[in-house]
Coordinates of C-alpha atoms in Angstrom, one line a residue:
M82 CA -13.9 8.4 -24.9
V83 CA -16.9 10.0 -23.7
A84 CA -17.1 9.1 -20.3
Q85 CA -13.3 10.6 -20.3
N86 CA -14.2 13.2 -21.9
A87 CA -17.1 13.5 -18.8
T88 CA -13.8 12.9 -16.3
L89 CA -11.9 15.7 -17.2
R90 CA -15.2 18.3 -16.7
S91 CA -16.5 17.3 -14.2
K92 CA -12.4 17.8 -13.1
E93 CA -13.0 20.6 -14.5
E94 CA -15.6 22.4 -13.8
L95 CA -14.6 21.3 -9.4
L96 CA -11.0 23.1 -10.2
E97 CA -13.9 25.7 -11.2
K98 CA -15.7 26.4 -8.2
L99 CA -13.4 25.9 -5.5
S100 CA -11.6 28.7 -7.1
K101 CA -13.9 31.0 -5.9
P102 CA -13.5 33.7 -3.7
E103 CA -15.8 32.5 -1.1
V104 CA -15.2 33.8 2.7
I105 CA -14.2 30.5 4.4
T106 CA -12.8 28.9 7.6
G107 CA -8.8 28.7 7.1
S108 CA -10.3 24.6 7.6
E109 CA -11.1 25.2 3.7
I110 CA -8.7 26.9 2.5
L111 CA -6.4 24.0 2.9
L112 CA -9.2 21.7 0.9
R113 CA -9.2 23.6 -1.1
S114 CA -5.9 24.7 -2.0
L115 CA -4.6 20.6 -1.9
V116 CA -6.9 19.6 -4.4
L117 CA -6.6 22.3 -6.5
E118 CA -2.9 20.9 -6.3
G119 CA -4.3 17.9 -7.5
V120 CA -3.8 16.0 -4.4
D121 CA -6.3 13.2 -4.0
C122 CA -5.0 11.0 -1.1
V123 CA -4.0 12.4 2.7
F124 CA -2.7 10.1 5.4
G125 CA -3.0 11.2 8.9
Y126 CA -3.8 11.0 12.6
P127 CA -5.9 14.5 13.9
G128 CA -6.1 15.3 17.7
G129 CA -6.6 18.5 18.9
A130 CA -4.6 21.3 16.9
V131 CA -6.0 20.5 13.3
L132 CA -10.2 19.3 14.6
Y133 CA -11.1 23.1 13.0
I134 CA -9.5 21.1 10.0
Y135 CA -10.4 17.5 10.6
D136 CA -14.3 19.3 10.2
A137 CA -13.7 20.7 7.7
M138 CA -13.1 16.8 6.3
H139 CA -16.7 15.6 7.5
G140 CA -18.6 15.8 4.4
F141 CA -15.4 16.1 2.1
S142 CA -14.8 14.1 -0.7
D143 CA -13.1 15.6 -2.9
F144 CA -9.7 14.0 -1.9
K145 CA -9.2 10.5 0.0
H146 CA -7.9 10.7 4.0
L147 CA -6.6 7.6 5.4
L148 CA -7.6 7.5 8.9
T149 CA -3.0 5.3 9.6
R150 CA -3.3 3.9 13.2
H151 CA 0.7 5.8 14.1
E152 CA 1.3 9.7 12.3
Q153 CA 5.0 7.8 12.0
G154 CA 3.0 5.1 9.7
A155 CA 0.5 8.5 7.9
I156 CA 4.9 10.1 6.7
H157 CA 6.0 6.7 5.5
A158 CA 3.0 6.3 3.8
A159 CA 3.4 9.0 1.2
D160 CA 6.5 9.1 0.7
G161 CA 5.6 5.9 0.0
Y162 CA 2.7 7.4 -2.9
A163 CA 5.5 9.6 -3.7
R164 CA 7.6 7.5 -4.5
A165 CA 5.8 5.7 -6.8
S166 CA 4.1 8.3 -8.2
G167 CA 6.1 11.1 -8.9
K168 CA 3.6 13.2 -7.0
V169 CA 4.5 15.1 -3.7
G170 CA 3.0 13.4 -1.0
V171 CA 0.8 14.5 1.8
C172 CA -0.1 14.2 5.3
I173 CA -1.6 15.6 8.2
A174 CA -1.1 15.7 11.8
T175 CA -1.9 17.1 15.6
S176 CA 0.4 19.5 18.2
G177 CA 2.8 17.7 19.9
P178 CA 3.1 14.2 19.5
G179 CA 2.0 14.4 17.0
A180 CA 3.5 16.1 15.2
T181 CA 7.3 15.1 17.1
N182 CA 6.3 11.1 15.5
L183 CA 6.3 12.8 12.1
V184 CA 10.2 13.6 12.9
T185 CA 11.8 10.3 11.5
G186 CA 9.8 9.9 8.2
I187 CA 10.2 14.0 7.5
A188 CA 14.9 13.0 8.1
T189 CA 13.9 9.9 5.5
A190 CA 12.0 12.2 2.7
Y191 CA 14.5 15.0 2.6
M192 CA 17.8 12.7 3.1
D193 CA 16.6 10.6 -0.1
S194 CA 14.8 13.9 -1.3
V195 CA 10.9 12.6 -1.7
P196 CA 9.2 15.3 -1.9
L197 CA 6.7 15.1 0.8
V198 CA 4.0 18.3 1.8
V199 CA 4.3 18.0 5.1
I200 CA 1.1 19.9 7.3
T201 CA 0.3 20.1 11.9
G202 CA -1.4 21.8 14.0
N203 CA -0.5 24.0 16.6
V204 CA -1.8 25.3 19.1
A205 CA -3.3 29.2 19.2
T206 CA -1.0 31.4 18.9
T207 CA -1.5 33.6 21.7
L208 CA -0.5 30.2 23.2
I209 CA 2.9 29.5 21.6
G210 CA 5.8 29.7 23.2
T211 CA 4.2 29.4 27.0
D212 CA 4.4 26.1 26.7
A213 CA 1.1 25.2 26.6
F214 CA -0.7 21.4 26.3
Q215 CA 1.3 19.1 23.8
E216 CA 2.9 22.3 22.3
A217 CA 6.2 21.6 20.2
D218 CA 8.5 24.0 18.7
I219 CA 8.2 21.5 15.6
T220 CA 9.9 24.0 12.4
G221 CA 11.8 24.6 15.3
I222 CA 13.2 20.2 15.9
T223 CA 12.5 19.9 11.8
M224 CA 15.0 23.0 10.6
P225 CA 17.4 20.3 9.6
I226 CA 15.7 18.1 7.5
T227 CA 12.8 19.7 6.1
K228 CA 13.7 21.9 3.1
H229 CA 12.1 24.8 4.1
S230 CA 8.8 25.8 6.7
Y231 CA 6.5 27.3 7.6
L232 CA 4.1 28.8 10.0
V233 CA 1.4 30.1 9.8
R234 CA 0.2 33.7 11.2
K235 CA -2.7 34.0 9.6
A236 CA -5.4 32.7 7.3
A237 CA -5.5 34.9 4.0
D238 CA -1.2 33.6 3.8
L239 CA -2.7 30.2 3.4
P240 CA -3.4 29.9 -0.2
R241 CA 0.1 30.8 -1.2
I242 CA 2.2 29.3 1.3
I243 CA 0.7 26.6 0.6
H244 CA 0.8 27.0 -2.9
E245 CA 4.6 27.7 -2.8
A246 CA 5.3 23.9 -0.2
F247 CA 3.9 22.6 -3.5
H248 CA 6.4 24.5 -5.6
I249 CA 8.9 24.2 -3.5
A250 CA 9.2 20.1 -2.3
N251 CA 8.4 18.9 -5.6
T252 CA 11.1 21.1 -7.6
G253 CA 14.7 22.3 -7.3
R254 CA 17.0 19.0 -5.1
K255 CA 12.9 17.9 -4.2
G256 CA 12.1 17.4 -0.1
P257 CA 10.3 18.2 2.7
V258 CA 8.2 21.0 3.2
L259 CA 6.3 21.5 6.9
I260 CA 3.5 24.0 7.2
D261 CA 2.8 24.5 11.1
I262 CA -0.9 25.7 11.7
P263 CA -2.1 27.6 14.7
K264 CA -5.1 26.1 16.0
D265 CA -6.5 30.2 16.0
V266 CA -5.5 30.1 12.3
S267 CA -7.0 26.8 11.7
A268 CA -10.3 28.7 11.7
E269 CA -10.3 32.5 11.5
L270 CA -13.3 33.7 8.3
T271 CA -11.6 35.5 6.2
M272 CA -11.5 35.6 2.2
F273 CA -10.6 32.5 0.6
E274 CA -8.1 34.0 -3.7
P275 CA -6.4 30.8 -5.0
A276 CA -2.8 32.0 -5.9
K277 CA -1.5 32.2 -8.9
E278 CA 2.4 32.2 -10.1
V279 CA 5.1 31.2 -7.1
S280 CA 7.4 34.3 -7.0
I281 CA 9.9 32.9 -3.6
R282 CA 13.5 35.1 -4.3
G283 CA 16.2 33.5 -3.6
Y284 CA 14.7 30.3 -5.0
H285 CA 15.4 29.3 -9.0
P286 CA 17.2 26.0 -9.3
T287 CA 19.1 26.1 -12.2
V288 CA 17.4 23.1 -14.3
T289 CA 19.6 24.4 -17.2
P290 CA 24.1 23.2 -17.6
N291 CA 25.6 25.4 -18.5
K292 CA 26.6 23.8 -22.3
Q293 CA 30.4 24.2 -21.4
Q294 CA 30.7 21.8 -18.9
V295 CA 29.3 19.7 -20.9
D296 CA 31.0 19.9 -23.5
K297 CA 34.1 19.2 -21.5
L298 CA 31.9 16.0 -20.2
L299 CA 31.4 14.4 -23.8
K300 CA 35.4 14.9 -24.7
A301 CA 36.2 13.4 -21.3
I302 CA 33.6 11.1 -22.4
E303 CA 36.0 11.1 -26.2
E304 CA 39.7 10.4 -25.0
A305 CA 38.3 7.6 -22.3
E306 CA 39.4 4.5 -22.7
R307 CA 37.5 2.8 -19.5
P308 CA 34.7 5.2 -19.4
L309 CA 32.1 4.2 -16.4
I310 CA 28.2 5.8 -15.5
L311 CA 27.3 5.5 -12.0
A312 CA 23.5 6.5 -11.9
G313 CA 21.4 7.2 -9.2
G314 CA 18.4 8.4 -7.0
G315 CA 18.6 11.2 -9.1
V316 CA 17.8 9.9 -12.8
V317 CA 14.2 8.5 -11.2
Y318 CA 13.5 11.7 -9.7
S319 CA 13.7 13.9 -12.7
G320 CA 12.0 11.6 -15.4
G321 CA 15.8 11.2 -16.7
H322 CA 15.4 7.6 -17.7
E323 CA 14.8 6.7 -21.4
E324 CA 17.3 10.2 -21.8
L325 CA 19.4 7.1 -19.6
L326 CA 18.6 4.4 -21.3
E327 CA 19.8 6.5 -25.0
F328 CA 22.4 8.2 -23.6
V329 CA 24.0 5.0 -22.9
K330 CA 23.4 3.6 -25.8
K331 CA 24.7 6.0 -27.6
S332 CA 28.3 6.4 -26.5
G333 CA 28.6 2.7 -25.1
I334 CA 29.2 3.8 -21.4
P335 CA 28.8 0.3 -18.7
I336 CA 27.1 1.5 -16.0
T337 CA 26.0 1.0 -12.4
T338 CA 23.0 2.1 -10.5
T339 CA 22.7 3.1 -7.0
L340 CA 20.7 1.7 -4.2
L341 CA 17.8 4.3 -5.0
G342 CA 18.8 4.5 -8.2
L343 CA 17.7 1.0 -9.4
G344 CA 14.4 0.3 -12.0
A345 CA 16.6 4.5 -13.7
F346 CA 18.2 1.6 -15.5
P347 CA 17.2 -1.8 -16.9
S348 CA 18.6 -4.4 -15.7
G349 CA 18.4 -6.7 -18.8
E350 CA 20.3 -4.2 -20.5
E351 CA 24.1 -5.9 -21.8
L352 CA 26.1 -2.7 -19.6
W353 CA 24.2 -3.0 -16.7
L354 CA 26.6 -4.1 -14.0
G355 CA 24.6 -4.4 -10.4
M356 CA 24.8 -2.1 -8.3
P357 CA 28.1 -0.8 -6.7
G358 CA 29.1 0.1 -2.6
M359 CA 28.9 -2.6 0.3
H360 CA 26.5 -5.4 -1.1
G361 CA 27.5 -4.1 -4.6
T362 CA 28.4 -6.6 -7.6
Y363 CA 32.1 -7.8 -8.1
T364 CA 32.0 -5.9 -11.2
A365 CA 30.7 -2.7 -10.4
N366 CA 33.0 -1.8 -8.1
N367 CA 35.5 -3.3 -9.3
S368 CA 35.1 -1.1 -12.5
I369 CA 34.4 2.3 -10.2
Q370 CA 37.9 1.1 -8.8
S371 CA 39.7 0.0 -12.7
A372 CA 37.7 3.4 -14.9
D373 CA 39.6 6.7 -15.7
L374 CA 36.3 8.1 -16.2
L375 CA 33.4 7.8 -13.3
I376 CA 29.9 9.7 -14.6
N377 CA 28.4 11.1 -11.8
I378 CA 24.5 10.7 -12.9
G379 CA 21.9 11.9 -9.7
A380 CA 24.1 10.0 -7.1
R381 CA 25.2 11.5 -4.2
F382 CA 28.5 9.5 -3.0
D383 CA 27.2 8.5 -0.1
D384 CA 29.9 7.2 2.2
R385 CA 27.5 2.8 1.1
V386 CA 28.8 3.7 -1.8
T387 CA 32.0 5.3 -1.8
G388 CA 34.2 2.9 0.6
K389 CA 37.0 4.4 2.1
L390 CA 37.5 7.8 0.5
A391 CA 41.2 8.0 0.2
G392 CA 41.1 4.5 -1.7
F393 CA 37.8 5.7 -4.1
A394 CA 37.7 5.5 -8.1
P395 CA 42.0 6.3 -8.0
L396 CA 41.7 6.0 -11.7
A397 CA 39.3 8.2 -12.6
K398 CA 38.4 11.9 -13.6
I399 CA 35.2 12.8 -12.0
V400 CA 31.9 13.4 -14.0
H401 CA 29.5 14.9 -11.6
I402 CA 25.8 15.9 -12.9
D403 CA 23.7 16.8 -9.8
I404 CA 19.9 19.8 -9.9
D405 CA 22.2 20.8 -6.0
P406 CA 25.1 22.3 -6.4
A407 CA 26.5 21.9 -2.6
E408 CA 26.3 17.6 -3.6
I409 CA 29.0 18.0 -6.5
G410 CA 32.4 18.0 -4.3
K411 CA 31.5 17.6 -0.8
N412 CA 32.4 13.7 -0.6
V413 CA 34.5 13.1 -3.5
P414 CA 36.7 15.8 -5.7
T415 CA 35.0 16.3 -9.0
H416 CA 37.5 17.9 -12.2
I417 CA 33.8 18.7 -14.4
P418 CA 31.0 20.3 -12.3
I419 CA 27.7 19.8 -13.5
V420 CA 24.4 21.1 -11.7
G421 CA 21.3 21.2 -13.6
D422 CA 18.1 19.4 -14.4
V423 CA 19.5 15.4 -14.9
K424 CA 16.8 14.3 -17.7
T425 CA 18.2 18.4 -19.1
V426 CA 21.8 18.0 -18.9
L427 CA 20.6 14.3 -21.1
Q428 CA 18.9 15.8 -23.2
I429 CA 21.3 18.2 -24.5
A430 CA 24.2 15.9 -24.0
N431 CA 21.9 13.7 -26.5
K432 CA 22.3 15.8 -29.1
E433 CA 25.7 15.5 -29.1
V434 CA 27.0 12.5 -29.0
K435 CA 27.2 10.7 -32.1
W436 CA 29.5 8.3 -31.5
A437 CA 30.1 5.1 -28.9
A438 CA 33.2 5.8 -26.5
K439 CA 35.8 4.2 -28.0
A440 CA 36.3 1.0 -25.6
D441 CA 35.4 -2.9 -26.9
A442 CA 37.9 -4.2 -25.0
W443 CA 37.3 -2.6 -21.7
R444 CA 33.0 -3.3 -22.3
A445 CA 34.5 -7.1 -22.7
K446 CA 36.1 -7.3 -19.4
L447 CA 32.8 -6.0 -17.8
A448 CA 31.1 -8.5 -19.6
A449 CA 33.4 -10.9 -18.8
S450 CA 33.5 -9.9 -15.0
K451 CA 29.6 -10.0 -14.8
I452 CA 29.3 -13.4 -15.6
E453 CA 32.6 -15.5 -14.3
K454 CA 31.7 -12.9 -10.8
P455 CA 27.4 -12.3 -10.1
F456 CA 25.4 -13.1 -6.8
K457 CA 26.4 -16.8 -5.5
Y458 CA 24.4 -18.2 -2.5
I459 CA 25.5 -22.1 -0.6
D460 CA 20.9 -23.3 -1.2
S461 CA 18.9 -25.8 0.4
D462 CA 16.8 -28.7 -0.6
I463 CA 16.1 -28.8 3.8
E464 CA 16.0 -24.7 4.7
L465 CA 14.2 -21.9 3.2
K466 CA 17.0 -19.3 1.3
P467 CA 16.4 -15.9 1.8
Q468 CA 18.1 -15.1 -1.7
W469 CA 15.1 -18.1 -3.1
V470 CA 12.7 -16.5 -1.7
I471 CA 14.2 -13.9 -3.0
E472 CA 13.9 -15.1 -6.8
M473 CA 11.5 -17.3 -6.6
L474 CA 9.1 -13.7 -5.6
Y475 CA 10.9 -11.6 -9.1
E476 CA 9.5 -14.5 -11.0
E477 CA 6.1 -15.5 -9.7
T478 CA 6.0 -11.6 -10.1
K479 CA 7.7 -11.8 -13.6
G480 CA 9.1 -8.9 -11.9
E481 CA 6.5 -6.3 -12.2
A482 CA 5.6 -5.6 -8.5
I483 CA 6.1 -2.3 -7.1
V484 CA 9.3 -3.3 -4.2
T485 CA 9.5 -2.4 -1.4
T486 CA 11.3 -3.0 1.4
D487 CA 12.1 -1.6 4.7
V488 CA 15.8 -2.0 6.2
G489 CA 19.0 -4.6 7.3
Q490 CA 19.6 -8.7 5.3
H491 CA 15.3 -8.7 3.5
Q492 CA 16.9 -5.0 1.7
M493 CA 19.8 -5.8 -0.1
W494 CA 18.6 -9.7 -1.5
A495 CA 16.3 -8.0 -2.4
A496 CA 18.0 -5.1 -4.5
Q497 CA 20.2 -8.5 -5.4
Y498 CA 18.2 -10.5 -6.5
Y499 CA 14.8 -9.0 -7.0
K500 CA 15.9 -7.1 -10.8
F501 CA 13.9 -3.4 -11.7
N502 CA 13.5 -2.8 -15.5
K503 CA 10.8 0.0 -14.6
P504 CA 11.3 3.3 -12.6
R505 CA 8.9 3.9 -9.4
S506 CA 8.9 0.1 -8.8
W507 CA 11.3 0.5 -6.1
V508 CA 10.7 2.3 -3.0
T509 CA 13.1 2.0 -0.1
S510 CA 14.9 4.4 2.7
G511 CA 18.5 4.6 1.7
G512 CA 19.9 7.5 3.6
L513 CA 19.0 7.5 7.0
G514 CA 18.3 3.6 6.4
T515 CA 14.3 3.5 9.0
M516 CA 13.1 0.5 10.4
G517 CA 10.3 0.2 9.8
F518 CA 9.4 2.4 6.7
G519 CA 8.4 -1.0 4.1
F520 CA 5.2 -2.0 4.7
P521 CA 3.9 1.8 5.6
S522 CA 5.3 2.9 2.4
A523 CA 3.7 -0.2 0.9
I524 CA 0.3 1.4 1.3
G525 CA 1.0 5.2 -0.4
A526 CA 2.6 2.9 -3.2
Q527 CA -0.2 0.8 -3.5
M528 CA -3.2 4.2 -3.3
A529 CA -0.8 6.0 -6.1
N530 CA -1.4 3.0 -8.1
P531 CA -4.2 1.2 -7.6
D532 CA -3.6 -1.5 -10.2
R533 CA -0.2 -2.5 -10.2
L534 CA 1.3 -4.8 -7.8
V535 CA 2.8 -4.1 -4.7
V536 CA 4.6 -6.3 -2.4
S537 CA 6.6 -5.5 0.8
I538 CA 9.8 -6.8 2.5
N539 CA 10.3 -7.2 5.1
G540 CA 12.4 -8.4 8.6
D541 CA 11.0 -9.5 11.3
G542 CA 12.3 -6.4 12.8
G543 CA 11.0 -3.8 11.1
M544 CA 8.1 -4.9 10.4
Q545 CA 6.9 -4.5 14.5
M546 CA 7.7 -1.5 13.5
C547 CA 4.4 -0.3 12.3
A548 CA 2.1 -4.1 11.7
Q549 CA -0.7 -1.6 13.6
E550 CA -1.2 -0.1 9.4
L551 CA -2.7 -4.1 8.9
A552 CA -6.1 -2.7 10.3
I553 CA -6.0 0.5 7.2
C554 CA -5.2 -2.9 5.0
A555 CA -8.8 -5.0 6.2
I556 CA -10.2 -1.3 6.9
N557 CA -9.7 -0.1 3.1
N558 CA -9.0 -3.5 1.4
I559 CA -5.3 -2.4 0.0
P560 CA -3.8 -5.5 -1.4
V561 CA -0.7 -4.7 -0.7
K562 CA 1.3 -8.1 -0.5
V563 CA 3.3 -8.6 2.9
V564 CA 5.9 -10.8 2.6
I565 CA 8.1 -11.3 6.0
I566 CA 11.6 -12.7 5.7
N567 CA 11.6 -14.4 9.1
N568 CA 15.1 -15.1 11.1
Q569 CA 14.4 -14.4 14.4
V570 CA 17.6 -12.5 15.3
L571 CA 18.2 -8.3 13.7
G572 CA 20.2 -9.8 10.8
M573 CA 22.2 -7.1 9.6
V574 CA 23.1 -6.0 12.8
R575 CA 24.2 -9.5 13.7
Q576 CA 25.8 -10.2 11.2
W577 CA 28.2 -7.1 11.4
Q578 CA 29.1 -8.9 14.8
E579 CA 29.5 -12.1 14.0
L580 CA 32.0 -10.5 11.7
I581 CA 33.6 -7.2 12.4
Y582 CA 33.0 -8.2 16.4
E583 CA 34.2 -11.6 17.3
N584 CA 31.0 -13.7 18.0
R585 CA 29.9 -10.6 20.3
Y586 CA 26.9 -10.8 20.0
S587 CA 24.6 -8.2 21.9
H588 CA 20.9 -8.4 22.5
I589 CA 19.5 -9.1 18.2
D590 CA 17.4 -12.2 19.7
L591 CA 14.0 -11.5 18.6
A592 CA 12.2 -14.4 20.1
G593 CA 8.7 -13.6 21.2
S594 CA 8.2 -12.0 18.2
P595 CA 3.9 -12.4 17.7
D596 CA 3.1 -15.1 15.2
F597 CA 2.6 -13.4 11.9
V598 CA -0.2 -15.2 10.8
K599 CA -2.3 -14.9 13.7
L600 CA -1.8 -11.4 13.8
A601 CA -2.4 -10.9 10.2
E602 CA -5.2 -12.2 10.8
A603 CA -6.4 -10.7 14.1
Y604 CA -6.8 -7.6 11.9
G605 CA -8.6 -9.3 8.5
V606 CA -5.8 -10.2 6.9
K607 CA -5.3 -12.9 5.4
G608 CA -2.1 -15.2 6.8
F609 CA 0.4 -17.6 5.4
R610 CA 3.8 -18.9 6.2
A611 CA 5.8 -21.1 4.9
S612 CA 9.5 -22.7 5.9
N613 CA 10.6 -24.7 2.3
K614 CA 10.7 -24.9 -1.3
E615 CA 8.0 -26.3 -1.5
E616 CA 5.5 -24.3 0.5
A617 CA 7.1 -21.3 -0.4
R618 CA 5.4 -21.1 -3.7
A619 CA 2.9 -22.0 -2.9
V620 CA 1.8 -20.4 0.3
W621 CA 2.6 -17.4 -2.4
L622 CA 0.7 -18.1 -5.5
E623 CA -2.4 -18.3 -3.5
A624 CA -1.3 -14.8 -1.6
M625 CA -1.4 -13.3 -5.0
N626 CA -4.7 -14.9 -5.8
H627 CA -6.2 -13.8 -3.1
P628 CA -7.9 -10.2 -3.7
G629 CA -7.1 -7.9 -1.0
P630 CA -4.1 -7.5 0.7
A631 CA -2.1 -10.5 2.7
V632 CA 0.7 -11.3 5.1
V633 CA 3.6 -14.1 4.5
E634 CA 5.9 -15.2 6.4
F635 CA 9.2 -17.3 5.7
V636 CA 10.8 -18.7 8.2
V637 CA 14.5 -19.2 6.7
R638 CA 17.5 -20.1 8.8
K639 CA 19.1 -17.3 11.2
D640 CA 22.7 -17.1 10.3
E641 CA 22.9 -16.3 6.8
N642 CA 24.5 -13.2 5.4
V643 CA 24.2 -11.2 2.7
Y644 CA 27.0 -11.4 0.2
P645 CA 29.3 -9.2 -1.1
M646 CA 30.2 -7.5 2.0
V647 CA 32.6 -4.1 2.1
T648 CA 33.3 -3.7 5.9
Q649 CA 34.2 0.1 7.0
G650 CA 37.6 1.0 6.4
S651 CA 38.3 -0.7 3.6
T652 CA 37.9 0.2 -0.8
I653 CA 35.0 -0.8 -2.5
D654 CA 37.9 -4.1 -4.2
Q655 CA 37.6 -5.5 -0.9
M656 CA 35.5 -7.1 -1.0
L657 CA 34.1 -9.9 1.8
M658 CA 33.2 -13.1 -1.1
G659 CA 31.0 -15.5 1.9
D660 CA 31.4 -19.3 1.8
S661 CA 30.5 -19.7 -2.0
E662 CA 33.4 -18.2 -2.8

């Protein structure tokens, strides 16, 4: 307790010291303002336009800066940090190519509603618009994929802008905010006075819902015979997982969680039906098609969930709870719209729900379906099956790891076979489907949670897009356990070419990929390989017990497919079930 009080005191003293008015440079204002916003880790890559900022960082110890090996690695790491912690992720890059290398990561965060503050340098204000060396209009380039952006003209504006940026990024529907700082602004001397309040004209996200709409929801539940909840990432981002569990317990309504909603509701609960959509469970997909009331809580009605829109949930009255009014009715006609923060809406609803939905037959039918139609695959004692690998990882980690993934077949197998009982334990690129995201996002997740096991599951394709970030794991002893499901092919593309393009395999062979064990060792990271079950379990246990970072390559068969699968143009109950059926 004494140590804790001392820590709190030292933090308060630091904040008091940093808040004192003083004439300093724009760069120093930036660093002080970040600390005042609670930032403890920044991911970045220096260059000419941000050299004043990096000069101010010399000897600076009030937050940690991780030098990644590529700007895309920096922003994906900031993204993983934000998803795994609930705090705002921060990254810095220089002008021109440094800034444009962040674009994919900004779009990734924007699509998945992840709060980031992205800081870029720019050429001096006198050179803007002259096509100067390493000049790019990054605010213009990123306008469609940011919540807001700032081009800073005066150093005196920085305290307000930074305070506003963090507020915008982490309120309402969360997302990335970009701050572009010209080089002369970062060098300019001015009086620093920290911003204390935020007042942004026209920006007032609706947090508390219209009570009449919540009453309509409760009446619809009372009248329904086959109600169903579809919960998405909005539950996780709002911190509403406990309220969701209470709502389900009180109402007795079965629930399915989207890809980004995994962990929002405990997978061990009886009423959880799994994930819906293109690679969702048989029970989840059929429950949506049979429901007479579908309650969407913080999900986007993405096409990977809905399948053919004209045939989606054909029997259901649709309720949509979302903090972003633009999402309601955008893809699926909505009968009861509820605009508000998911956590707040559920808190209000939970005060009123005092009975379970009259749906005993519905619950019994879905419970039987879960038993009859689980995820299945044909196992092998000769070859290593990727589904078995994920099950083994779940078993040996006891489901307690933070799991990040890249994009592709391994991502879907991880979503299907690793069970999540806690929010912010699942980090994956959903809306944009960004290859190269999985490994650097794990670095950010580990920095946010130094005491938890972080496992990054990747394919052999995506791993090669950001493999260079192994360097910072080795240098900083970041103990991420990197899993590579190596099938020597672009697996999801191959699966589509097999099933939809009549076996016309075009440019998917990843032959010539590196020896991943040697690659890991070249960076100073422990490397392991397994090609059968006995080896797989043994090397995984060794990797888990290794105190630093480790890379574990699991060599699996090339032609394994992810099932079930809903092909484009089909309704979600028209599933290809695979050879196991």
